[in-house]
Short mmCIF file of C-alpha atoms and ligand atoms in Angstrom, two decimals:
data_model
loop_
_atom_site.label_atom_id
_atom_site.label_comp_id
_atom_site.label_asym_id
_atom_site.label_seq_id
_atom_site.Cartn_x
_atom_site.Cartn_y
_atom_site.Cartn_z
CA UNK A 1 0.00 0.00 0.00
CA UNK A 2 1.66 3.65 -0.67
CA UNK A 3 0.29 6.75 0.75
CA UNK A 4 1.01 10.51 0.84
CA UNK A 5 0.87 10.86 4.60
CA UNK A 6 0.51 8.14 6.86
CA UNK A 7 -1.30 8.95 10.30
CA UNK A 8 -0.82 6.66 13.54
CA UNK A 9 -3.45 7.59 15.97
CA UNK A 10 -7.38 8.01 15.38
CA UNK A 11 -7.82 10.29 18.64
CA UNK A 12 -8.91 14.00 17.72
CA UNK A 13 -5.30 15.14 16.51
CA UNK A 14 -5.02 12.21 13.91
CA UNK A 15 -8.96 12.96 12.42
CA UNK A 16 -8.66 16.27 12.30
CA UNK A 17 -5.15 16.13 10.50
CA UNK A 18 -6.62 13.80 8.17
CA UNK A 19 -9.84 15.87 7.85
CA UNK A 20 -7.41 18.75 6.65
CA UNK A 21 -5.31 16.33 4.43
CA UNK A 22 -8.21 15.44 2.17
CA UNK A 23 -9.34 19.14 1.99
CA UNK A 24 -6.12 19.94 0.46
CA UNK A 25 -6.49 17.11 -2.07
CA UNK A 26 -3.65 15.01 -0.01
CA UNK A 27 -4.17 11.47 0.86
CA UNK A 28 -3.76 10.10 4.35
CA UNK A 29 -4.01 6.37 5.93
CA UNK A 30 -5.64 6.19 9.48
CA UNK A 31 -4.35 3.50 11.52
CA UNK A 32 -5.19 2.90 15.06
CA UNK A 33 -4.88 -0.17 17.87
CA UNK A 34 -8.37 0.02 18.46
CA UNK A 35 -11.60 0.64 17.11
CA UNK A 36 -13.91 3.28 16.34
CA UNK A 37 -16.24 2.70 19.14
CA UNK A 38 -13.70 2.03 21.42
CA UNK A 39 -12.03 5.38 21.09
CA UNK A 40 -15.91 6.98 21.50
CA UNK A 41 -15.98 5.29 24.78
CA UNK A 42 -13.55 7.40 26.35
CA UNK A 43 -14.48 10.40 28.31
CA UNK A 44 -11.54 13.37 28.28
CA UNK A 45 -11.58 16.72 27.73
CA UNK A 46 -14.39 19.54 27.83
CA UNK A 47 -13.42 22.82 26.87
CA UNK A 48 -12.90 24.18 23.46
CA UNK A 49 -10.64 27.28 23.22
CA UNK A 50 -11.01 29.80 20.21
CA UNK A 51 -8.49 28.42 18.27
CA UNK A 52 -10.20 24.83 18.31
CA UNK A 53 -13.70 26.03 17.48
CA UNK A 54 -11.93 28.14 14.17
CA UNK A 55 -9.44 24.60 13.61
CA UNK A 56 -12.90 22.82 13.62
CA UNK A 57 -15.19 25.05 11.31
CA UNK A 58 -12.14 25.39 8.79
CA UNK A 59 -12.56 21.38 8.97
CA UNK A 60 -16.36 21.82 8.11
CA UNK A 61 -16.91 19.91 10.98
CA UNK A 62 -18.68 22.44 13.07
CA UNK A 63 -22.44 22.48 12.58
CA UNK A 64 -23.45 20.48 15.59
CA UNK A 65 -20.59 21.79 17.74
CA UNK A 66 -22.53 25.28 17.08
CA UNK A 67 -25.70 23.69 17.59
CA UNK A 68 -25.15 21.42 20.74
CA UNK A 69 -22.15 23.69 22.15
CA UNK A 70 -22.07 25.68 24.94
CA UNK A 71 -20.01 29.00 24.70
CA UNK A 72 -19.08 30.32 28.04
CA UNK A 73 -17.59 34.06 28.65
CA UNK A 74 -16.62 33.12 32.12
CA UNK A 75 -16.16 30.61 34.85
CA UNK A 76 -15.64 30.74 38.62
CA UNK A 77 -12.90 30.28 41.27
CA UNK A 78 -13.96 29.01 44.68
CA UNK A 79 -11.30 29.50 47.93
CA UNK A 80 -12.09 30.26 51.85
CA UNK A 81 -15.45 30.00 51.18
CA UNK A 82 -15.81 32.71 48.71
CA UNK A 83 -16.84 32.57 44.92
CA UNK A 84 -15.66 34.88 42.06
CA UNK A 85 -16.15 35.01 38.44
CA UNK A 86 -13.41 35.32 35.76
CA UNK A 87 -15.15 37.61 33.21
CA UNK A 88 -13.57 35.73 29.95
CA UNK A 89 -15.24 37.47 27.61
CA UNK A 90 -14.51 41.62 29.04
CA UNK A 91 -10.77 40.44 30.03
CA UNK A 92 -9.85 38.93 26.75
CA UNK A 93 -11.63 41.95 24.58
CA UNK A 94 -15.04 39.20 23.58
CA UNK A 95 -13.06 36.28 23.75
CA UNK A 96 -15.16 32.80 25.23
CA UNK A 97 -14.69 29.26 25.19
CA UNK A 98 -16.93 26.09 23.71
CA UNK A 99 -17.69 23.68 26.22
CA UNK A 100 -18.18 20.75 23.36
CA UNK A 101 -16.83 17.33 25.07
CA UNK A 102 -14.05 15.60 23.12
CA UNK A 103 -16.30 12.31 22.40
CA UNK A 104 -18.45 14.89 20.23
CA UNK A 105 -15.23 16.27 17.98
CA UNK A 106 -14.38 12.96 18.01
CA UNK A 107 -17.50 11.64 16.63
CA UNK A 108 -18.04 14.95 14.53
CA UNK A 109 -14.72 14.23 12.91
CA UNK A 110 -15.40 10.32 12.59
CA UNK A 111 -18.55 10.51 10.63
CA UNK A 112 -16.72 13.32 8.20
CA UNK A 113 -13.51 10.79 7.29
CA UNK A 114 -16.45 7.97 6.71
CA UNK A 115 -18.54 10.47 4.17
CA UNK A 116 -14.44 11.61 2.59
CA UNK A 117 -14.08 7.94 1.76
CA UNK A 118 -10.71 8.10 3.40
CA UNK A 119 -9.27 5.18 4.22
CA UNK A 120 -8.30 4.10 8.14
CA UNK A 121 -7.59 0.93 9.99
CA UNK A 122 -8.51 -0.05 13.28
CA UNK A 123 -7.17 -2.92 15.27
CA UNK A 124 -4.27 -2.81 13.84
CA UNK A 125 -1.34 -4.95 15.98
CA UNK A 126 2.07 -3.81 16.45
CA UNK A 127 2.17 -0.37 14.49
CA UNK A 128 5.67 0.81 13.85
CA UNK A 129 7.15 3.58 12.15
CA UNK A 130 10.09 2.63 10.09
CA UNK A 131 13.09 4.27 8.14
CA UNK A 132 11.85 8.46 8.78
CA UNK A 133 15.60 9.86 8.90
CA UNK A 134 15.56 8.93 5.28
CA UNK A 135 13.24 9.67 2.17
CA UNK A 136 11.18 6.24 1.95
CA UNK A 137 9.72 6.22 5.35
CA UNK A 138 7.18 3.34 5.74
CA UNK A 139 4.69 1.67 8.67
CA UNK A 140 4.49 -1.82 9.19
CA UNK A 141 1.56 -3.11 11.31
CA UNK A 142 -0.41 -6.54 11.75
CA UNK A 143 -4.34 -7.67 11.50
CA UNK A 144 -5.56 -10.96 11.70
CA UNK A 145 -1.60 -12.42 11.94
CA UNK A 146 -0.55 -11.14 8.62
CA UNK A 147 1.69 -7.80 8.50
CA UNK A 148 1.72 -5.04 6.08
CA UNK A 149 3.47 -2.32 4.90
CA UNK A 150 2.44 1.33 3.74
CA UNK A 151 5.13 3.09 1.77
CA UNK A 152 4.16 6.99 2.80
CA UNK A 153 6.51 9.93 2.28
CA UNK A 154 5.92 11.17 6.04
CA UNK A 155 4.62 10.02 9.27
CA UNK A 156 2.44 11.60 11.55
CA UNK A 157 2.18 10.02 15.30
CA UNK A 158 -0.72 11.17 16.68
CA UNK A 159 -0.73 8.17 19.07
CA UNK A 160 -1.02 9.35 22.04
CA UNK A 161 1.26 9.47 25.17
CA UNK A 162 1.38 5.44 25.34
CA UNK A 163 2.15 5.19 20.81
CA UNK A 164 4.62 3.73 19.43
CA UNK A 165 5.84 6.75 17.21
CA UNK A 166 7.69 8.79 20.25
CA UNK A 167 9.13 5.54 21.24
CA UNK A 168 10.72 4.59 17.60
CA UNK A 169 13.04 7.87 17.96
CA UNK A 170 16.82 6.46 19.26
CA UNK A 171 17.21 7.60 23.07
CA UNK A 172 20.27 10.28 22.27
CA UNK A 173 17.86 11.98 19.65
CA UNK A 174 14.90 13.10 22.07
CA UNK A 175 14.67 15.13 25.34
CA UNK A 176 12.11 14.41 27.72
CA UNK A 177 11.00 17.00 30.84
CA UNK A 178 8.52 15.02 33.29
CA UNK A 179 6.80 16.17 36.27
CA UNK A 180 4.30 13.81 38.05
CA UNK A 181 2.05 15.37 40.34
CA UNK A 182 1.52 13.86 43.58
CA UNK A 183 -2.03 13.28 43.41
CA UNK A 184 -5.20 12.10 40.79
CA UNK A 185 -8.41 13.23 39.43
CA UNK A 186 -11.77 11.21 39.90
CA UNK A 187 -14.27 11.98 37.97
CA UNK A 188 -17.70 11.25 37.11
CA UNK A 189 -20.28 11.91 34.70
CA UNK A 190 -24.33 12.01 35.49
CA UNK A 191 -27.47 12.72 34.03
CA UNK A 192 -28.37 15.67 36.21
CA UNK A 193 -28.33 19.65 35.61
CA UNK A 194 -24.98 21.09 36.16
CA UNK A 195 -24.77 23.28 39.50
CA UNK A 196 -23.93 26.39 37.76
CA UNK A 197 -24.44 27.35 34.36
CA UNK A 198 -20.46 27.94 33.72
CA UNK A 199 -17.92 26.01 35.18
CA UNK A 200 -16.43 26.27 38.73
CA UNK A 201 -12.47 25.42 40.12
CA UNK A 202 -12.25 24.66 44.05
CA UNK A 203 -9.61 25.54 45.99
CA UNK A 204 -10.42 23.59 49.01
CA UNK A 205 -7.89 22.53 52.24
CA UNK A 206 -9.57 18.73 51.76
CA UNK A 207 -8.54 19.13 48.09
CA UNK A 208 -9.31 20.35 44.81
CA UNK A 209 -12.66 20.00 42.92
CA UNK A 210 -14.31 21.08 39.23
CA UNK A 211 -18.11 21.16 38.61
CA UNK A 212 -17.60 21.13 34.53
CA UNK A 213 -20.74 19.84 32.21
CA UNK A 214 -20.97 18.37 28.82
CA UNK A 215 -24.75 19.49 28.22
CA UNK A 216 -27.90 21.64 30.25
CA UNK A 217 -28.72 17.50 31.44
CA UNK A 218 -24.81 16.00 31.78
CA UNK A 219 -22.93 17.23 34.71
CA UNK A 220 -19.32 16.47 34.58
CA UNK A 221 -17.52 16.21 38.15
CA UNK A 222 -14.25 15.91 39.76
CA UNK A 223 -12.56 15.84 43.09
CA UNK A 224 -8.62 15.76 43.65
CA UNK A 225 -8.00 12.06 44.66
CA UNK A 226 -5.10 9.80 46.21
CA UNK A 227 -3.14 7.86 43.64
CA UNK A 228 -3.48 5.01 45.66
CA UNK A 229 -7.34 5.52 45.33
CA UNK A 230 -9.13 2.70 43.05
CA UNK A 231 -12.83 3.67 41.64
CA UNK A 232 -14.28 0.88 44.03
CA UNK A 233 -13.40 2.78 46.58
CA UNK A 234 -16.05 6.16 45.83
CA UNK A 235 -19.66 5.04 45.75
CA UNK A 236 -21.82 7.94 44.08
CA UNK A 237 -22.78 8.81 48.01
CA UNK A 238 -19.00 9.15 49.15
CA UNK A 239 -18.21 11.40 45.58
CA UNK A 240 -21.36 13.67 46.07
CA UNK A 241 -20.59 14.19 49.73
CA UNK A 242 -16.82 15.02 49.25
CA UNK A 243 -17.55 17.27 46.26
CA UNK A 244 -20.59 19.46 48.41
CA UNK A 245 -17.82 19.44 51.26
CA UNK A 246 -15.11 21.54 48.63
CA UNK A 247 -17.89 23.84 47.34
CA UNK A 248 -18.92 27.45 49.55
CA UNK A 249 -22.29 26.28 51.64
CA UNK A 250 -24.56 27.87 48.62
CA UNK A 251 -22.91 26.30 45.47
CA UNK A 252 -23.26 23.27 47.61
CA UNK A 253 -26.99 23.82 48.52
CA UNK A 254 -27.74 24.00 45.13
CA UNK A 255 -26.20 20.63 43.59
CA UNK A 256 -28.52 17.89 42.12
CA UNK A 257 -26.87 14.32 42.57
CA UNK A 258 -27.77 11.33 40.60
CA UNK A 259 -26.58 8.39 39.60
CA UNK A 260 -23.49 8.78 37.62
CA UNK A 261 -22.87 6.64 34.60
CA UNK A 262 -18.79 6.47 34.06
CA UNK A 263 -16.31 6.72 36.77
CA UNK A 264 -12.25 7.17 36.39
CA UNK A 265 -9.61 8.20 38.12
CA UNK A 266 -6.80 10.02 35.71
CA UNK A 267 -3.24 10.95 37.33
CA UNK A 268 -1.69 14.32 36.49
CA UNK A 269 1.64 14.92 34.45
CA UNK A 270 3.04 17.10 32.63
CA UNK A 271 5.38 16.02 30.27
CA UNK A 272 7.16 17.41 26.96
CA UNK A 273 9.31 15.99 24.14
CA UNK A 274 11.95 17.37 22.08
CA UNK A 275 12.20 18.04 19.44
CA UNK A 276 8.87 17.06 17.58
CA UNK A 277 10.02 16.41 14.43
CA UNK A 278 12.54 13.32 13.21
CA UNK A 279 13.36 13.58 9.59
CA UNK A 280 9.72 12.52 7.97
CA UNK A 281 8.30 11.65 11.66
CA UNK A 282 6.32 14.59 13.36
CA UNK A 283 4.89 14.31 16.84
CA UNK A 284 1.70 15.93 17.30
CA UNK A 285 -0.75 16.08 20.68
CA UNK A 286 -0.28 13.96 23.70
CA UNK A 287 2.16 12.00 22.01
CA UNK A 288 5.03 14.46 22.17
CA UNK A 289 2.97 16.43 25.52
CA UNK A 290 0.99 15.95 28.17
CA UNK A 291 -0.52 18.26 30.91
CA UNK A 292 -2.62 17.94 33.84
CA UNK A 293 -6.10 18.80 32.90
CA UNK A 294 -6.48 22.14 35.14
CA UNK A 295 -5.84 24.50 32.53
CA UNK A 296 -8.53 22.75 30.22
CA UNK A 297 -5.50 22.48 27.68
CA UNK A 298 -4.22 19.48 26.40
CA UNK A 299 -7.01 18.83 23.32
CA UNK A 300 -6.31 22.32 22.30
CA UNK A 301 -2.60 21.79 22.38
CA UNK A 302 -3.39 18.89 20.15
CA UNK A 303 -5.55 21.12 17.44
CA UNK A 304 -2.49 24.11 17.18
CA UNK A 305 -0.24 21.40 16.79
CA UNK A 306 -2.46 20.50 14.12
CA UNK A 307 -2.17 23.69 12.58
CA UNK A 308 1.60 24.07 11.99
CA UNK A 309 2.34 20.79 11.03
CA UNK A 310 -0.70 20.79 8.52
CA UNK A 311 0.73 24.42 7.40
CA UNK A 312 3.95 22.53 6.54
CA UNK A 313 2.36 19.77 4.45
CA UNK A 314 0.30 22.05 2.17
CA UNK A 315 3.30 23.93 1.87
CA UNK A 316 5.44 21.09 0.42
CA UNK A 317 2.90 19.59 -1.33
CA UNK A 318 1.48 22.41 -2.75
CA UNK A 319 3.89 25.24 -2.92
CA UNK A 320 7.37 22.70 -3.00
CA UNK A 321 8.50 24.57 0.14
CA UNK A 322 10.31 22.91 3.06
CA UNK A 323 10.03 26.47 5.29
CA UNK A 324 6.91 25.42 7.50
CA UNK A 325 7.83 21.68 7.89
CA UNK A 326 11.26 22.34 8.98
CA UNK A 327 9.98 25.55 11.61
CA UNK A 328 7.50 22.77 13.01
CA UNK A 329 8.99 21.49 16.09
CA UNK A 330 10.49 25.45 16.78
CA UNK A 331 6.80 26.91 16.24
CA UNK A 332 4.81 24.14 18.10
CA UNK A 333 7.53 24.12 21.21
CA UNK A 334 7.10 27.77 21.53
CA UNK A 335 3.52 27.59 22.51
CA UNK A 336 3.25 24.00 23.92
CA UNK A 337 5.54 25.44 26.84
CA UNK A 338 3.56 28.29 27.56
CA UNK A 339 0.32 26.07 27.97
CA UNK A 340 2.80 23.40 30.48
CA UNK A 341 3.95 26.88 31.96
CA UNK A 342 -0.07 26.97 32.56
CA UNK A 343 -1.36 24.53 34.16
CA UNK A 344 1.15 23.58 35.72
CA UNK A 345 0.78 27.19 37.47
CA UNK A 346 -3.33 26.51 37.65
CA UNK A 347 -2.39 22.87 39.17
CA UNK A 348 -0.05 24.13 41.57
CA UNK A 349 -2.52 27.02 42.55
CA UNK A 350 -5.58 24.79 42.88
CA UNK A 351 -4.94 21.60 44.90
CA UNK A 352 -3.82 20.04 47.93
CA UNK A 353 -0.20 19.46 48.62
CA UNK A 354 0.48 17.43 51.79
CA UNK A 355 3.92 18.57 51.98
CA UNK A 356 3.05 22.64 51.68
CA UNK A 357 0.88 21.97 54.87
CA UNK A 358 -1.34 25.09 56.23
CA UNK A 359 1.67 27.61 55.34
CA UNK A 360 1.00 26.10 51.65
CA UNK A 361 -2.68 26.59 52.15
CA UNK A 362 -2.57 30.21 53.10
CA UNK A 363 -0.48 31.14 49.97
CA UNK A 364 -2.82 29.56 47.67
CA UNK A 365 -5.31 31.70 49.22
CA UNK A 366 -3.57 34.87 48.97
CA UNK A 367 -2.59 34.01 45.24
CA UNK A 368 -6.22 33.25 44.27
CA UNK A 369 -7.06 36.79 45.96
CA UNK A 370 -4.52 38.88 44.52
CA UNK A 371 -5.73 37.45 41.10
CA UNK A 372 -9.85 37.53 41.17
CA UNK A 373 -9.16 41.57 42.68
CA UNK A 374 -6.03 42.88 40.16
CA UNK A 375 -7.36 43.43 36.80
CA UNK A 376 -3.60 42.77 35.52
CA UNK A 377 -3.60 38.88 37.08
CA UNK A 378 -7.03 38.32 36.08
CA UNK A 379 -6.57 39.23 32.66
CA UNK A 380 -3.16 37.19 32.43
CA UNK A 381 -5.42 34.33 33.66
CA UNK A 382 -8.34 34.78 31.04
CA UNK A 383 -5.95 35.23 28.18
CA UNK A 384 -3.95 31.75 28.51
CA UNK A 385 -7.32 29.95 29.65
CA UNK A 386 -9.09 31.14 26.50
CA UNK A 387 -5.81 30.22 24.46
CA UNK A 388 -2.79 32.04 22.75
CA UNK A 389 -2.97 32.85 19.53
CA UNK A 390 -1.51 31.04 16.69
P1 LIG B 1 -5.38 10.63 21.96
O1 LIG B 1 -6.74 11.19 22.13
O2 LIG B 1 -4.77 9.92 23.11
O3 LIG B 1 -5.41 9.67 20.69
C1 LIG B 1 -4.33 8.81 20.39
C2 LIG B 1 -4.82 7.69 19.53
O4 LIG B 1 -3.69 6.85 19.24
C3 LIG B 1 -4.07 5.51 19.37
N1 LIG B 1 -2.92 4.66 19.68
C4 LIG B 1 -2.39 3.80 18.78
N2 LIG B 1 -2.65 3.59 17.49
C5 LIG B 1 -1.94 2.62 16.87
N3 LIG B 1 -0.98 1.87 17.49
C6 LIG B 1 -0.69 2.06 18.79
N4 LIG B 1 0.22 1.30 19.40
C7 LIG B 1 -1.40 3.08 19.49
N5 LIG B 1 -1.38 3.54 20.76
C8 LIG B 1 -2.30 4.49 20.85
C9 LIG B 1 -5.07 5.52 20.51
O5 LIG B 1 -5.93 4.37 20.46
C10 LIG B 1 -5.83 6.81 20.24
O6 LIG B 1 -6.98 6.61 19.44
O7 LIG B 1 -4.34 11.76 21.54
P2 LIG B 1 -4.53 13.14 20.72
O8 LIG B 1 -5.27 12.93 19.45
O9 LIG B 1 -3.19 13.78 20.71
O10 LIG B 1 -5.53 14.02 21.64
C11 LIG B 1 -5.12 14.53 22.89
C12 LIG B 1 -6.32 14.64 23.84
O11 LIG B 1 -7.00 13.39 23.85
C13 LIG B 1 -5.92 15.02 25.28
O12 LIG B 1 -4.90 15.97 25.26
C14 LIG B 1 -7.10 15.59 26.09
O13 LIG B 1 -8.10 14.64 26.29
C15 LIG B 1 -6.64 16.12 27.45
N6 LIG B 1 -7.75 16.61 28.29
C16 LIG B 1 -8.30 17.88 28.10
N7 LIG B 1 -7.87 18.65 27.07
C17 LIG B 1 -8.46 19.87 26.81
O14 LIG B 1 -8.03 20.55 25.87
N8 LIG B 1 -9.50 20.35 27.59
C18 LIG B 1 -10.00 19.63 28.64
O15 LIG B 1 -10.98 20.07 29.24
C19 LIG B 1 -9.38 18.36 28.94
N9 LIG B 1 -9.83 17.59 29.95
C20 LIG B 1 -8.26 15.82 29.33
C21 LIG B 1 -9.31 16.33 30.15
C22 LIG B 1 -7.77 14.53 29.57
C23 LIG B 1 -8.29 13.76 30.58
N10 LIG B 1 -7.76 12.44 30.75
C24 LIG B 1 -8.52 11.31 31.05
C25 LIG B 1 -6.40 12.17 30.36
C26 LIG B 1 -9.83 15.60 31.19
C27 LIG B 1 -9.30 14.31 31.43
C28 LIG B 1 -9.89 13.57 32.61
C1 LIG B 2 -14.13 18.64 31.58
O1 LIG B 2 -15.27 19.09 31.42
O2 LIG B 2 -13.87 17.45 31.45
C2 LIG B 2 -13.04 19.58 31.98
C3 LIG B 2 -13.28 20.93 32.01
C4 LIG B 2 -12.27 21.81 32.40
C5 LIG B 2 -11.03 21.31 32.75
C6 LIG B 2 -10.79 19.94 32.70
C7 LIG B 2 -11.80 19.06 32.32
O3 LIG B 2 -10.07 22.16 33.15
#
């Protein structure tokens, strides 16, 4: 099999680079471990910045994220009992965000590559890049016990932080910057109305907690959790009782608790690889970063990621220029680090850390009040949580 650009990873980056790809008239193979409806089952990110909303309507992808999507021009911060809204939309001169969850792009962007005809492969065994720091790069992979090859002129790993594609680069060729946090998120999804109608971040001493939504019906909840924690351990009465205990007595009053319908505990990290670009292998999304899901970030890392090393393909396909493809890694770096910088600042700010103790505590609080009352720190805020430009 030969194709222009082969694609490992079927998660939002890998679609929407595709999506793009056929737009431009360039031909792209899909492949991915597992299968459509496996990668629909997982719940991840809610919040769309800007720049993903404009990445998606570009796509023609966007009619029922404008239909079914909730833009928000704010959200709250909870600490010491108080509540205060971050005005997105007056900081950021009428910027907002989409709250759209990422099974919807997902599926959005699934049904599109099924009406493009374009061609992708699920369950496929043992996907490997091969041969990128020359001019014949190729992927082998394996269905049903027989292995094949696709002959591509680049490779794109959008395969997430556990692919294969970061892992085929030789150890003295990559960088990689780690920080685990001590601590995980749990969080649940229910059929009830949210508590607020935009989303709220607890500061709490018993630990952090996010009332976030995927609809006016679908509440999504989490609470800061122990990594030694296992999802046995939080019936729906323990979870609603330790989230009402981080909220101020009258977001608390007001919560509607249900049954809740998934369940998962996620740890934090944030983690970055360099460069992101091997000869004809390009990292893109959680594959070459990760970071913990405070800052509502890591999708819409993915989707500007998307954007410069799409920008680099049309350029050498269509205009026979290497410019763009070879400023990838530079251009991508150069905001991926400011959106780390981020949340790992909105992490750090937001939850428990046994080891900081009350001192710890007490400087969270004064942070979170110097920023909700100076117009300067508030607007710094709103500006990287609605995104940077690109
Ligand atoms: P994905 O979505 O992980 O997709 C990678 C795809 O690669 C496939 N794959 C393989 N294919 C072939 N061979 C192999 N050996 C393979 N190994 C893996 C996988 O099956 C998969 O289909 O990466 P992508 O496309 O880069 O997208 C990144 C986003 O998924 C991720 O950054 C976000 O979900 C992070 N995130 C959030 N991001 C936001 O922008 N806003 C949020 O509000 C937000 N909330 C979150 C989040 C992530 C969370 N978790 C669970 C990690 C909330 C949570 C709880
Ligand atoms: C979500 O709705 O899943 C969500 C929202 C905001 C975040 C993280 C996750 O910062």
């Amino acid at each position: 099999m030969r194709t222009q650009v082969a694609i490992i990873g079927s998660g939002p980056s890998g679609l929407l680079l595709g999506r793009l790809l056929t737009q431009a008239g360039i031909d792209s193979i899909i492949l991915d471990r597992v299968d459509a409806a496996y990668i629909l089952e997982r719940v991840r990110a809610g919040v769309l910045e800007e720049g993903t909303v404009r990445m998606l309507e570009e796509a023609g992808v966007a009619e029922r994220m404008r239909r079914e999507g909730l833009p928000h021009s704010g959200f709250d911060l909870t600490f010491d009992g108080r509540r205060h809204r971050i005005d997105l939309e007056s900081l950021t001169g009428g910027k907002k965000v989409m709250v759209y969850g990422q099974t919807e792009v997902t599926h959005d962007l699934l049904d599109q590559r099924a009406r493009d005809g374009a061609t992708s492969i699920y369950n496929a065994e043992d996907v490997q890049p091969h041969d990128f720091d020359g001019e014949k790069p190729y992927v082998t992979y394996r269905t049903d016990g027989v292995t094949h090859r696709i002959d591509c002129d680049f490779i794109i790993g959008c395969d997430g932080y556990h692919g294969p594609s970061r892992k085929a680069v030789p150890e003295n060729a990559i960088k990689l910057f780690e920080k685990v946090y001590p601590f995980g998120w749990l969080g649940i999804l229910a059929d009830v109305k949210p508590v607020s109608h935009e989303l709220i971040y607890a500061n709490h001493p018993r630990g952090f907690a996010l009332c976030s939504m995927r609809s006016l019906t679908r509440s999504r909840y989490y609470v800061q959790c122990s990594l030694d924690d296992k999802v046995e351990d939080w019936s729906d009465e323990r979870f609603w009782d330790e989230l009402r205990r981080r909220l101020p007595q009258e977001v608390a009053d007001g919560l509607t608790t249900g049954p809740s319908f998934e369940k998962s505990i996620a740890p934090l990290r944030s983690f970055v690889a360099e460069p992101m670009r091997f000869g004809r292998l390009f990292l893109v999304g959680d594959a070459a970063h990760i970071v913990p899901p405070t800052g509502a970030k890591g999708l819409n890392l993915a989707v500007s990621d998307v954007h410069y090393v799409m920008e680099g393909l049309r350029e050498h396909y269509l205009e026979k220029s290497e410019a763009a493809l070879d400023a990838y890694s530079t251009r991508a770096l150069a905001r991926v680090w400011k959106a780390v910088r981020f949340s790992w600042w909105m992490t750090t700010m937001m939850h428990r850390f046994d080891d900081t103790g009350p001192f710890g505590q007490r400087i969270q609080e004064a942070e979170l009040d110097y920023l909700v009352h100076s117009q300067a720190a508030s607007a710094s805020l709103a500006e990287n949580y609605v995104g940077l430009p690109y």
